[in-house]
């Protein structure tokens, strides 16, 4: 029997982190699969850092990133450039991940070429089309056009059913992010000594990048960080700042040079994982971090109004706090100063899988042809 041609397409940091274990797993079966990796490079530096870490050399690189790019240019560049790649490679199946514009446009491009698509991290929903924007509609589109759905949890399986997606090829697999995290934590040492953290202080880790937090919400988040540090003399905040100018300019203007607040470049995944491990708690609007932190026993305050990860809220590992300064300060203060509240969140169970998601997905892919 001829090999199954699997093309994995991704473009941003979180997709790369979550697709890397899958690429590695496919490579374990060279007699069954021809694995072809195509990156759009919707992100450039942040993508390359992950490719280096996992030692993945893409077969195709569309190199589309522009400074301060917009949704229209990402969509049209990916849609058209992927057409050419699909015509050349003729994959048996294309795998895309999650809810980015790369995933939506690469999936749509494959659908137009009548190539079956598999959606890794299928079925996540907030059911609020502007939160997160544009990710909620991106994932609805990808789920609708896909043949194969790899859903991380029972809730995401339920969401697929509610969306009337045919469930013949829908599988609950857990989330590949746990595979990636366990691999990095167990195999890659990271030196964070140059970041300037004071070992005598408790560390709070912060990230924020979402489009719906541009403007007033990110300013509120910065005000909350400044107030927290002022009130709690035994903490320091470390904030790897996303390179989007809508974020980086504001954060440096409001928090630059302040005592016990360290603003850094985005960290490679290995040092970032170490930072998560070393921190007392995390404040973030990230999706992936909500899934990873519970594996490390770290409470997460989510700086958003909605989450597509309701399991984590239900299990008590994350709390939605929104983007009002007073709400963030109140909830963070409680975690920092109330032992019981802290214990309850840090000892909850992680609902996102056991590190075998990629293996399960690859086993399913063996019967694609
Ligand atoms: C994208 C995804 C979002 C995901 C996030 C992860 C979409 C619409 N958004 O948002 O779902 O949560 O990635 O981080 O798909 N930049 C660099 N270097 C990089 C990466 C980004 O300079 O390596 C700067 C560029 O100026 C770029 C800007 O950040 O134009 C925005 O990047 P973009 O991918 O459009 O948006 P993100 O906010 O990163
Ligand atoms: N991450 C990283 N370095 C950083 C910040 C985040 O490696 O400086 C990792 C994080 O551990 C997670 C992923 O990037 O795996 C999340 O990416 P991001 O928050 O940008 O996107 P989202 O998950 O919200 O789509």
Coordinates of C-alpha atoms and ligand atoms in Angstrom, one line a residue, residues 13-14 17-18 43 46 99 177 207 209-210 240 242 265-269 272-273 276 284-289 292 309, ligand 2:
X13 CA 3.6 30.1 18.1
X14 CA 0.8 28.3 19.8
X17 CA 3.8 24.2 20.1
X18 CA 0.7 22.1 19.8
X43 CA 4.4 34.6 13.1
X46 CA 8.0 33.3 17.6
X99 CA -8.6 28.9 15.7
X177 CA -0.3 20.9 24.4
X207 CA 1.0 37.5 29.3
X209 CA -2.0 39.6 23.4
X210 CA -5.7 39.2 22.4
X240 CA 7.1 38.5 28.4
X242 CA 4.0 40.0 22.8
X265 CA 10.9 39.7 25.0
X266 CA 8.7 36.7 24.4
X267 CA 10.4 33.7 25.9
X268 CA 11.3 30.5 24.1
X269 CA 9.0 27.7 25.1
X272 CA 8.6 30.0 29.5
X273 CA 7.7 26.6 30.9
X276 CA 5.4 28.9 34.7
X284 CA -3.0 35.8 31.2
X285 CA -5.4 36.1 28.3
X286 CA -3.7 33.2 26.5
X287 CA -5.6 30.0 25.6
X288 CA -2.7 27.6 25.7
X289 CA -1.5 28.8 29.1
X292 CA -0.7 24.1 30.6
X309 CA -12.0 26.3 28.2
Ligands
LIG2 N1 4.5 30.9 25.4 C1 5.9 30.9 25.2 N2 6.6 32.1 25.5 C2 6.0 33.2 25.9 C3 4.6 33.2 26.1 C4 3.9 32.0 25.8 O1 6.5 29.9 24.8 O2 6.7 34.2 26.1 C5 3.7 29.7 25.1 C6 2.8 29.2 26.1 O3 3.4 28.3 27.0 C7 1.7 28.5 25.3 C8 1.7 29.3 24.0 O4 2.9 30.0 24.0 O5 2.1 27.2 25.0 C9 0.5 30.2 24.1 O6 0.7 31.2 23.1 P1 -0.2 32.5 23.0 O7 -0.6 32.9 24.4 O8 0.6 33.4 22.2 O9 -1.5 32.0 22.2 P2 -2.9 31.4 22.5 O10 -2.6 30.1 23.2 O11 -3.6 32.4 23.3 O12 -3.5 31.2 21.2

